[in-house]
Short mmCIF file of N, CA, C and O in Angstrom, two decimals:
data_model
loop_
_atom_site.label_atom_id
_atom_site.label_comp_id
_atom_site.label_asym_id
_atom_site.label_seq_id
_atom_site.Cartn_x
_atom_site.Cartn_y
_atom_site.Cartn_z
N TYR A 7 0.82 -1.20 0.00
CA TYR A 7 0.00 0.00 0.00
C TYR A 7 0.86 1.26 0.00
O TYR A 7 0.45 2.29 -0.52
N THR A 8 2.03 1.17 0.60
CA THR A 8 2.94 2.31 0.60
C THR A 8 3.48 2.55 -0.80
O THR A 8 3.53 3.70 -1.26
N GLN A 9 3.87 1.49 -1.48
CA GLN A 9 4.46 1.64 -2.82
C GLN A 9 3.48 2.23 -3.83
O GLN A 9 3.87 3.05 -4.66
N ASN A 10 2.23 1.84 -3.79
CA ASN A 10 1.30 2.37 -4.79
C ASN A 10 0.60 3.65 -4.33
O ASN A 10 -0.29 4.14 -5.01
N GLY A 11 0.99 4.20 -3.18
CA GLY A 11 0.51 5.51 -2.75
C GLY A 11 -0.82 5.52 -2.03
O GLY A 11 -1.34 6.59 -1.69
N ILE A 12 -1.39 4.35 -1.77
CA ILE A 12 -2.70 4.29 -1.12
C ILE A 12 -2.65 4.88 0.28
O ILE A 12 -3.55 5.64 0.67
N LEU A 13 -1.61 4.57 1.05
CA LEU A 13 -1.52 5.10 2.42
C LEU A 13 -1.44 6.62 2.42
O LEU A 13 -2.06 7.28 3.26
N HIS A 14 -0.69 7.17 1.48
CA HIS A 14 -0.59 8.63 1.38
C HIS A 14 -1.95 9.25 1.07
O HIS A 14 -2.35 10.26 1.66
N MET A 15 -2.68 8.64 0.13
CA MET A 15 -4.00 9.16 -0.24
C MET A 15 -4.98 9.05 0.92
O MET A 15 -5.76 9.97 1.18
N LEU A 16 -4.93 7.95 1.65
CA LEU A 16 -5.82 7.79 2.81
C LEU A 16 -5.48 8.81 3.89
O LEU A 16 -6.38 9.37 4.53
N ASP A 17 -4.20 9.06 4.11
CA ASP A 17 -3.78 10.06 5.09
C ASP A 17 -4.27 11.45 4.68
O ASP A 17 -4.78 12.21 5.50
N ARG A 18 -4.15 11.77 3.39
CA ARG A 18 -4.64 13.05 2.89
C ARG A 18 -6.15 13.16 3.10
O ARG A 18 -6.65 14.17 3.58
N ASN A 19 -6.87 12.11 2.74
CA ASN A 19 -8.33 12.11 2.92
C ASN A 19 -8.72 12.31 4.38
O ASN A 19 -9.67 13.01 4.69
N LYS A 20 -7.96 11.68 5.27
CA LYS A 20 -8.25 11.79 6.70
C LYS A 20 -8.09 13.24 7.17
O LYS A 20 -8.84 13.70 8.03
N ARG A 21 -7.15 13.97 6.57
CA ARG A 21 -6.92 15.37 6.97
C ARG A 21 -7.99 16.30 6.40
O ARG A 21 -8.30 17.32 7.02
N ILE A 22 -8.55 16.01 5.22
CA ILE A 22 -9.47 16.97 4.59
C ILE A 22 -10.95 16.60 4.72
O ILE A 22 -11.80 17.43 4.47
N LYS A 23 -11.24 15.38 5.13
CA LYS A 23 -12.63 14.94 5.27
C LYS A 23 -12.92 14.64 6.73
O LYS A 23 -12.33 13.73 7.30
N PRO A 24 -13.83 15.40 7.35
CA PRO A 24 -14.08 15.17 8.77
C PRO A 24 -14.71 13.81 9.06
O PRO A 24 -14.52 13.25 10.13
N ARG A 25 -15.48 13.28 8.11
CA ARG A 25 -16.13 11.98 8.29
C ARG A 25 -16.68 11.53 6.94
O ARG A 25 -16.86 12.35 6.04
N PRO A 26 -16.97 10.27 6.79
CA PRO A 26 -17.62 9.82 5.55
C PRO A 26 -18.99 10.49 5.40
O PRO A 26 -19.69 10.73 6.39
N GLU A 27 -19.35 10.83 4.20
CA GLU A 27 -20.64 11.44 3.93
C GLU A 27 -21.34 10.68 2.81
O GLU A 27 -20.69 10.18 1.90
N ARG A 28 -22.64 10.61 2.89
CA ARG A 28 -23.45 9.99 1.84
C ARG A 28 -24.28 11.08 1.19
O ARG A 28 -25.07 11.76 1.85
N PHE A 29 -24.12 11.24 -0.11
CA PHE A 29 -24.88 12.26 -0.83
C PHE A 29 -26.38 12.03 -0.64
O PHE A 29 -27.15 12.98 -0.52
N GLN A 30 -26.78 10.77 -0.62
CA GLN A 30 -28.20 10.44 -0.50
C GLN A 30 -28.82 10.99 0.79
O GLN A 30 -30.01 11.24 0.84
N ASN A 31 -28.00 11.20 1.81
CA ASN A 31 -28.50 11.74 3.08
C ASN A 31 -28.43 13.26 3.16
O ASN A 31 -28.92 13.85 4.11
N CYS A 32 -27.82 13.88 2.18
CA CYS A 32 -27.63 15.33 2.17
C CYS A 32 -28.86 16.01 1.57
O CYS A 32 -29.29 15.68 0.48
N LYS A 33 -29.39 16.97 2.29
CA LYS A 33 -30.57 17.69 1.79
C LYS A 33 -30.21 19.12 1.37
O LYS A 33 -31.09 19.92 1.09
N ASP A 34 -28.91 19.44 1.31
CA ASP A 34 -28.47 20.75 0.84
C ASP A 34 -28.79 20.89 -0.65
O ASP A 34 -28.89 19.91 -1.38
N VAL A 35 -28.95 22.13 -1.08
CA VAL A 35 -29.24 22.42 -2.49
C VAL A 35 -27.98 23.00 -3.13
O VAL A 35 -27.35 23.90 -2.57
N PHE A 36 -27.61 22.48 -4.29
CA PHE A 36 -26.40 22.89 -4.99
C PHE A 36 -26.74 23.39 -6.39
O PHE A 36 -27.75 23.00 -6.97
N ASP A 37 -25.87 24.22 -6.94
CA ASP A 37 -25.96 24.64 -8.34
C ASP A 37 -25.18 23.68 -9.22
O ASP A 37 -25.48 23.51 -10.40
N LEU A 38 -24.13 23.10 -8.65
CA LEU A 38 -23.20 22.26 -9.40
C LEU A 38 -22.73 21.11 -8.51
O LEU A 38 -22.39 21.32 -7.35
N ILE A 39 -22.73 19.90 -9.08
CA ILE A 39 -22.22 18.73 -8.38
C ILE A 39 -21.20 18.08 -9.30
O ILE A 39 -21.51 17.80 -10.46
N LEU A 40 -19.98 17.87 -8.80
CA LEU A 40 -18.92 17.22 -9.57
C LEU A 40 -18.64 15.84 -9.00
O LEU A 40 -18.54 15.68 -7.78
N THR A 41 -18.53 14.86 -9.89
CA THR A 41 -18.15 13.52 -9.47
C THR A 41 -16.88 13.14 -10.24
O THR A 41 -16.57 13.73 -11.27
N CYS A 42 -16.18 12.13 -9.73
CA CYS A 42 -14.92 11.72 -10.34
C CYS A 42 -14.94 10.28 -10.81
O CYS A 42 -13.89 9.71 -11.12
N GLU A 43 -16.12 9.69 -10.85
CA GLU A 43 -16.25 8.31 -11.29
C GLU A 43 -17.66 8.14 -11.87
O GLU A 43 -18.64 8.59 -11.27
N GLU A 44 -17.76 7.49 -13.01
CA GLU A 44 -19.05 7.36 -13.69
C GLU A 44 -20.09 6.65 -12.83
O GLU A 44 -21.27 7.01 -12.82
N ARG A 45 -19.67 5.67 -12.06
CA ARG A 45 -20.60 4.95 -11.17
C ARG A 45 -21.21 5.91 -10.15
O ARG A 45 -22.41 5.87 -9.88
N VAL A 46 -20.41 6.80 -9.60
CA VAL A 46 -20.90 7.77 -8.62
C VAL A 46 -21.81 8.78 -9.31
O VAL A 46 -22.86 9.15 -8.76
N TYR A 47 -21.42 9.22 -10.50
CA TYR A 47 -22.27 10.13 -11.29
C TYR A 47 -23.65 9.52 -11.49
O TYR A 47 -24.68 10.18 -11.26
N ASP A 48 -23.70 8.25 -11.88
CA ASP A 48 -24.98 7.57 -12.10
C ASP A 48 -25.80 7.53 -10.81
O ASP A 48 -27.02 7.74 -10.84
N GLN A 49 -25.16 7.29 -9.69
CA GLN A 49 -25.86 7.24 -8.40
C GLN A 49 -26.42 8.60 -8.02
O GLN A 49 -27.54 8.71 -7.52
N VAL A 50 -25.65 9.66 -8.25
CA VAL A 50 -26.10 11.02 -7.93
C VAL A 50 -27.31 11.38 -8.80
O VAL A 50 -28.33 11.88 -8.30
N VAL A 51 -27.21 11.12 -10.10
CA VAL A 51 -28.31 11.44 -11.00
C VAL A 51 -29.56 10.63 -10.62
O VAL A 51 -30.67 11.18 -10.56
N GLU A 52 -29.36 9.36 -10.33
CA GLU A 52 -30.49 8.51 -9.93
C GLU A 52 -31.14 9.05 -8.66
O GLU A 52 -32.37 9.12 -8.55
N ASP A 53 -30.33 9.42 -7.68
CA ASP A 53 -30.88 9.94 -6.43
C ASP A 53 -31.64 11.24 -6.65
O ASP A 53 -32.75 11.41 -6.14
N LEU A 54 -31.06 12.15 -7.41
CA LEU A 54 -31.74 13.43 -7.67
C LEU A 54 -33.06 13.23 -8.42
O LEU A 54 -34.05 13.90 -8.13
N ASN A 55 -33.06 12.30 -9.36
CA ASN A 55 -34.28 12.04 -10.14
C ASN A 55 -35.35 11.32 -9.32
O ASN A 55 -36.53 11.39 -9.66
N SER A 56 -34.94 10.64 -8.24
CA SER A 56 -35.92 9.93 -7.42
C SER A 56 -36.52 10.84 -6.34
O SER A 56 -37.54 10.49 -5.74
N ARG A 57 -35.92 11.99 -6.11
CA ARG A 57 -36.45 12.91 -5.10
C ARG A 57 -37.68 13.63 -5.65
O ARG A 57 -37.80 13.86 -6.85
N GLU A 58 -38.54 14.01 -4.74
CA GLU A 58 -39.70 14.79 -5.14
C GLU A 58 -39.25 16.20 -5.48
O GLU A 58 -38.55 16.86 -4.70
N GLN A 59 -39.64 16.66 -6.67
CA GLN A 59 -39.24 18.01 -7.09
C GLN A 59 -40.10 19.04 -6.36
O GLN A 59 -41.32 18.97 -6.40
N GLU A 60 -39.40 19.96 -5.71
CA GLU A 60 -40.11 20.97 -4.92
C GLU A 60 -39.96 22.37 -5.50
O GLU A 60 -40.92 23.10 -5.63
N THR A 61 -38.72 22.74 -5.84
CA THR A 61 -38.47 24.12 -6.29
C THR A 61 -38.20 24.21 -7.78
O THR A 61 -38.20 25.32 -8.33
N CYS A 62 -37.93 23.10 -8.42
CA CYS A 62 -37.54 23.05 -9.85
C CYS A 62 -36.27 23.84 -10.12
O CYS A 62 -36.03 24.27 -11.25
N GLN A 63 -35.45 24.05 -9.09
CA GLN A 63 -34.16 24.71 -9.27
C GLN A 63 -33.22 23.74 -9.95
O GLN A 63 -33.08 22.59 -9.52
N PRO A 64 -32.54 24.16 -11.02
CA PRO A 64 -31.64 23.25 -11.73
C PRO A 64 -30.33 23.03 -10.96
O PRO A 64 -29.85 23.90 -10.24
N VAL A 65 -29.78 21.85 -11.14
CA VAL A 65 -28.46 21.51 -10.63
C VAL A 65 -27.73 20.78 -11.75
O VAL A 65 -28.25 19.85 -12.34
N HIS A 66 -26.54 21.24 -12.07
CA HIS A 66 -25.71 20.62 -13.11
C HIS A 66 -24.85 19.55 -12.45
O HIS A 66 -24.16 19.82 -11.47
N VAL A 67 -24.92 18.34 -12.99
CA VAL A 67 -24.10 17.24 -12.49
C VAL A 67 -23.09 16.92 -13.57
O VAL A 67 -23.45 16.64 -14.71
N ILE A 68 -21.80 17.00 -13.22
CA ILE A 68 -20.71 16.80 -14.17
C ILE A 68 -19.79 15.72 -13.63
O ILE A 68 -19.43 15.73 -12.45
N ASN A 69 -19.42 14.80 -14.50
CA ASN A 69 -18.45 13.77 -14.13
C ASN A 69 -17.16 13.96 -14.91
O ASN A 69 -17.17 14.14 -16.12
N VAL A 70 -16.05 13.93 -14.18
CA VAL A 70 -14.72 13.92 -14.75
C VAL A 70 -14.08 12.61 -14.28
O VAL A 70 -13.79 12.47 -13.10
N ASP A 71 -13.95 11.64 -15.17
CA ASP A 71 -13.38 10.36 -14.76
C ASP A 71 -11.92 10.52 -14.36
O ASP A 71 -11.10 11.03 -15.13
N ILE A 72 -11.61 10.12 -13.14
CA ILE A 72 -10.25 10.20 -12.62
C ILE A 72 -9.89 8.83 -12.04
O ILE A 72 -10.60 8.31 -11.18
N GLN A 73 -8.80 8.25 -12.53
CA GLN A 73 -8.33 6.98 -11.99
C GLN A 73 -7.89 7.18 -10.55
O GLN A 73 -7.38 8.24 -10.19
N ASP A 74 -8.08 6.18 -9.75
CA ASP A 74 -7.80 6.28 -8.32
C ASP A 74 -6.33 5.99 -8.02
O ASP A 74 -5.97 4.97 -7.46
N ASN A 75 -5.47 6.91 -8.46
CA ASN A 75 -4.05 6.83 -8.09
C ASN A 75 -3.56 8.26 -7.86
O ASN A 75 -4.22 9.23 -8.23
N HIS A 76 -2.41 8.39 -7.23
CA HIS A 76 -1.91 9.70 -6.79
C HIS A 76 -1.73 10.67 -7.96
O HIS A 76 -2.14 11.82 -7.89
N GLU A 77 -1.10 10.21 -9.04
CA GLU A 77 -0.82 11.09 -10.18
C GLU A 77 -2.12 11.59 -10.83
O GLU A 77 -2.27 12.77 -11.06
N GLU A 78 -3.04 10.66 -11.12
CA GLU A 78 -4.31 11.05 -11.74
C GLU A 78 -5.13 11.94 -10.82
O GLU A 78 -5.80 12.87 -11.28
N ALA A 79 -5.11 11.65 -9.52
CA ALA A 79 -5.85 12.47 -8.56
C ALA A 79 -5.32 13.90 -8.54
O ALA A 79 -6.09 14.86 -8.49
N THR A 80 -4.01 14.05 -8.61
CA THR A 80 -3.41 15.38 -8.62
C THR A 80 -3.77 16.14 -9.90
O THR A 80 -4.21 17.29 -9.84
N LEU A 81 -3.61 15.48 -11.04
CA LEU A 81 -3.96 16.12 -12.31
C LEU A 81 -5.45 16.45 -12.36
O LEU A 81 -5.86 17.53 -12.81
N GLY A 82 -6.27 15.52 -11.90
CA GLY A 82 -7.72 15.72 -11.90
C GLY A 82 -8.13 16.88 -11.00
O GLY A 82 -9.03 17.64 -11.33
N ALA A 83 -7.45 17.02 -9.88
CA ALA A 83 -7.76 18.12 -8.96
C ALA A 83 -7.50 19.47 -9.61
O ALA A 83 -8.31 20.40 -9.49
N PHE A 84 -6.38 19.59 -10.33
CA PHE A 84 -6.09 20.84 -11.02
C PHE A 84 -7.10 21.11 -12.12
O PHE A 84 -7.55 22.25 -12.31
N LEU A 85 -7.49 20.07 -12.84
CA LEU A 85 -8.47 20.21 -13.92
C LEU A 85 -9.82 20.66 -13.36
O LEU A 85 -10.46 21.59 -13.88
N ILE A 86 -10.27 20.02 -12.29
CA ILE A 86 -11.55 20.38 -11.68
C ILE A 86 -11.50 21.78 -11.11
O ILE A 86 -12.46 22.55 -11.24
N CYS A 87 -10.39 22.16 -10.49
CA CYS A 87 -10.24 23.51 -9.96
C CYS A 87 -10.35 24.55 -11.08
O CYS A 87 -11.07 25.55 -10.95
N GLU A 88 -9.66 24.31 -12.18
CA GLU A 88 -9.72 25.22 -13.32
C GLU A 88 -11.13 25.29 -13.90
O GLU A 88 -11.63 26.37 -14.22
N LEU A 89 -11.79 24.15 -14.00
CA LEU A 89 -13.16 24.11 -14.50
C LEU A 89 -14.08 24.93 -13.60
O LEU A 89 -14.89 25.73 -14.09
N CYS A 90 -13.97 24.75 -12.30
CA CYS A 90 -14.81 25.50 -11.35
C CYS A 90 -14.55 27.00 -11.44
O CYS A 90 -15.49 27.81 -11.38
N GLN A 91 -13.30 27.39 -11.60
CA GLN A 91 -12.98 28.81 -11.73
C GLN A 91 -13.60 29.39 -12.99
O GLN A 91 -14.14 30.49 -12.97
N CYS A 92 -13.55 28.64 -14.08
CA CYS A 92 -14.15 29.11 -15.33
C CYS A 92 -15.67 29.22 -15.20
O CYS A 92 -16.27 30.19 -15.67
N ILE A 93 -16.28 28.24 -14.56
CA ILE A 93 -17.73 28.29 -14.36
C ILE A 93 -18.10 29.47 -13.48
O ILE A 93 -19.08 30.18 -13.75
N GLN A 94 -17.31 29.71 -12.46
CA GLN A 94 -17.57 30.82 -11.54
C GLN A 94 -17.51 32.17 -12.26
O GLN A 94 -18.24 33.09 -11.91
N HIS A 95 -16.68 32.28 -13.28
CA HIS A 95 -16.52 33.55 -13.98
C HIS A 95 -17.44 33.71 -15.19
O HIS A 95 -17.35 34.70 -15.90
N THR A 96 -18.30 32.72 -15.44
CA THR A 96 -19.24 32.87 -16.56
C THR A 96 -20.33 33.84 -16.18
O THR A 96 -20.71 33.96 -15.01
N GLU A 97 -20.83 34.54 -17.17
CA GLU A 97 -21.93 35.48 -16.94
C GLU A 97 -23.24 34.72 -16.77
O GLU A 97 -24.09 35.12 -15.99
N ASP A 98 -23.41 33.65 -17.55
CA ASP A 98 -24.66 32.90 -17.55
C ASP A 98 -24.36 31.41 -17.63
O ASP A 98 -24.27 30.85 -18.72
N MET A 99 -24.19 30.77 -16.47
CA MET A 99 -23.78 29.37 -16.44
C MET A 99 -24.73 28.49 -17.24
O MET A 99 -24.30 27.60 -17.96
N GLU A 100 -26.02 28.74 -17.12
CA GLU A 100 -27.01 27.90 -17.79
C GLU A 100 -26.78 27.83 -19.30
O GLU A 100 -26.92 26.78 -19.92
N ASN A 101 -26.41 28.95 -19.90
CA ASN A 101 -26.25 29.00 -21.35
C ASN A 101 -24.82 28.76 -21.83
O ASN A 101 -24.60 28.47 -23.00
N GLU A 102 -23.85 28.88 -20.94
CA GLU A 102 -22.45 28.78 -21.34
C GLU A 102 -21.79 27.46 -20.97
O GLU A 102 -20.69 27.15 -21.45
N ILE A 103 -22.43 26.66 -20.13
CA ILE A 103 -21.75 25.48 -19.58
C ILE A 103 -21.44 24.43 -20.65
O ILE A 103 -20.38 23.81 -20.61
N ASP A 104 -22.34 24.23 -21.61
CA ASP A 104 -22.08 23.22 -22.64
C ASP A 104 -20.84 23.57 -23.45
O ASP A 104 -19.99 22.71 -23.71
N GLU A 105 -20.73 24.82 -23.85
CA GLU A 105 -19.57 25.27 -24.62
C GLU A 105 -18.30 25.18 -23.78
O GLU A 105 -17.25 24.75 -24.27
N LEU A 106 -18.39 25.54 -22.53
CA LEU A 106 -17.25 25.49 -21.63
C LEU A 106 -16.76 24.05 -21.45
O LEU A 106 -15.56 23.78 -21.52
N LEU A 107 -17.69 23.12 -21.26
CA LEU A 107 -17.31 21.71 -21.11
C LEU A 107 -16.68 21.17 -22.38
O LEU A 107 -15.72 20.39 -22.33
N GLN A 108 -17.19 21.58 -23.52
CA GLN A 108 -16.61 21.15 -24.79
C GLN A 108 -15.16 21.64 -24.92
O GLN A 108 -14.28 20.90 -25.35
N GLU A 109 -14.92 22.89 -24.53
CA GLU A 109 -13.56 23.42 -24.56
C GLU A 109 -12.64 22.62 -23.63
O GLU A 109 -11.50 22.32 -23.99
N PHE A 110 -13.13 22.27 -22.45
CA PHE A 110 -12.32 21.51 -21.49
C PHE A 110 -12.07 20.09 -22.00
O PHE A 110 -11.00 19.54 -21.75
N GLU A 111 -13.04 19.51 -22.68
CA GLU A 111 -12.82 18.17 -23.25
C GLU A 111 -11.70 18.21 -24.28
O GLU A 111 -10.82 17.35 -24.28
N GLU A 112 -11.73 19.22 -25.15
CA GLU A 112 -10.69 19.34 -26.18
C GLU A 112 -9.33 19.62 -25.54
O GLU A 112 -8.33 19.05 -25.94
N LYS A 113 -9.31 20.48 -24.56
CA LYS A 113 -8.07 20.88 -23.91
C LYS A 113 -7.44 19.72 -23.12
O LYS A 113 -6.23 19.52 -23.17
N SER A 114 -8.28 18.95 -22.42
CA SER A 114 -7.76 17.92 -21.53
C SER A 114 -7.68 16.54 -22.18
O SER A 114 -7.02 15.65 -21.65
N GLY A 115 -8.40 16.34 -23.28
CA GLY A 115 -8.45 15.03 -23.90
C GLY A 115 -9.31 14.04 -23.13
O GLY A 115 -9.23 12.84 -23.33
N ARG A 116 -10.13 14.55 -22.22
CA ARG A 116 -11.03 13.71 -21.42
C ARG A 116 -12.48 13.96 -21.86
O ARG A 116 -12.80 15.02 -22.38
N THR A 117 -13.32 12.98 -21.60
CA THR A 117 -14.74 13.13 -21.88
C THR A 117 -15.47 13.42 -20.58
O THR A 117 -15.23 12.77 -19.58
N PHE A 118 -16.33 14.42 -20.61
CA PHE A 118 -17.09 14.80 -19.43
C PHE A 118 -18.54 14.35 -19.64
O PHE A 118 -19.08 14.47 -20.73
N LEU A 119 -19.15 13.82 -18.58
CA LEU A 119 -20.57 13.55 -18.60
C LEU A 119 -21.25 14.74 -17.95
O LEU A 119 -20.75 15.30 -16.98
N HIS A 120 -22.40 15.14 -18.47
CA HIS A 120 -23.10 16.30 -17.94
C HIS A 120 -24.60 16.11 -18.10
O HIS A 120 -25.07 15.68 -19.14
N THR A 121 -25.31 16.40 -17.05
CA THR A 121 -26.78 16.40 -17.12
C THR A 121 -27.30 17.46 -16.17
O THR A 121 -26.59 17.91 -15.26
N VAL A 122 -28.53 17.85 -16.40
CA VAL A 122 -29.20 18.81 -15.52
C VAL A 122 -30.34 18.08 -14.83
O VAL A 122 -31.15 17.42 -15.49
N CYS A 123 -30.38 18.18 -13.52
CA CYS A 123 -31.48 17.64 -12.71
C CYS A 123 -32.16 18.82 -12.03
O CYS A 123 -31.69 19.96 -12.11
N PHE A 124 -33.25 18.54 -11.35
CA PHE A 124 -33.99 19.62 -10.70
C PHE A 124 -34.38 19.23 -9.28
O PHE A 124 -34.70 18.08 -9.01
N TYR A 125 -34.34 20.22 -8.41
CA TYR A 125 -34.76 20.00 -7.01
C TYR A 125 -36.25 20.19 -6.88
O TYR A 125 -36.87 20.92 -7.56
#
């Protein structure tokens, strides 16, 4: 576990995450939800679609597939940070997000999954 970096990643997680959290138990409302694994993306979308819609407020769910190793996690973190900064600086996220994601796909060589759900 030391050689493949798992212990380092677990130690890092222990420092930045106060406890395990389940999205399904979270009732907070978000504008944007980012996942790093397609399986998790599918679970988030399924959960949001199974909830009773109350406000019809949109939430963008985006997946950036990141392999679970130290190098990919580091590169993925920088990519997600840059993506969030670009989204934050858009004038109209609803209308600009598709174009922005397409630019990031071309720039990074990765495919992003994206869907809009509603609260």
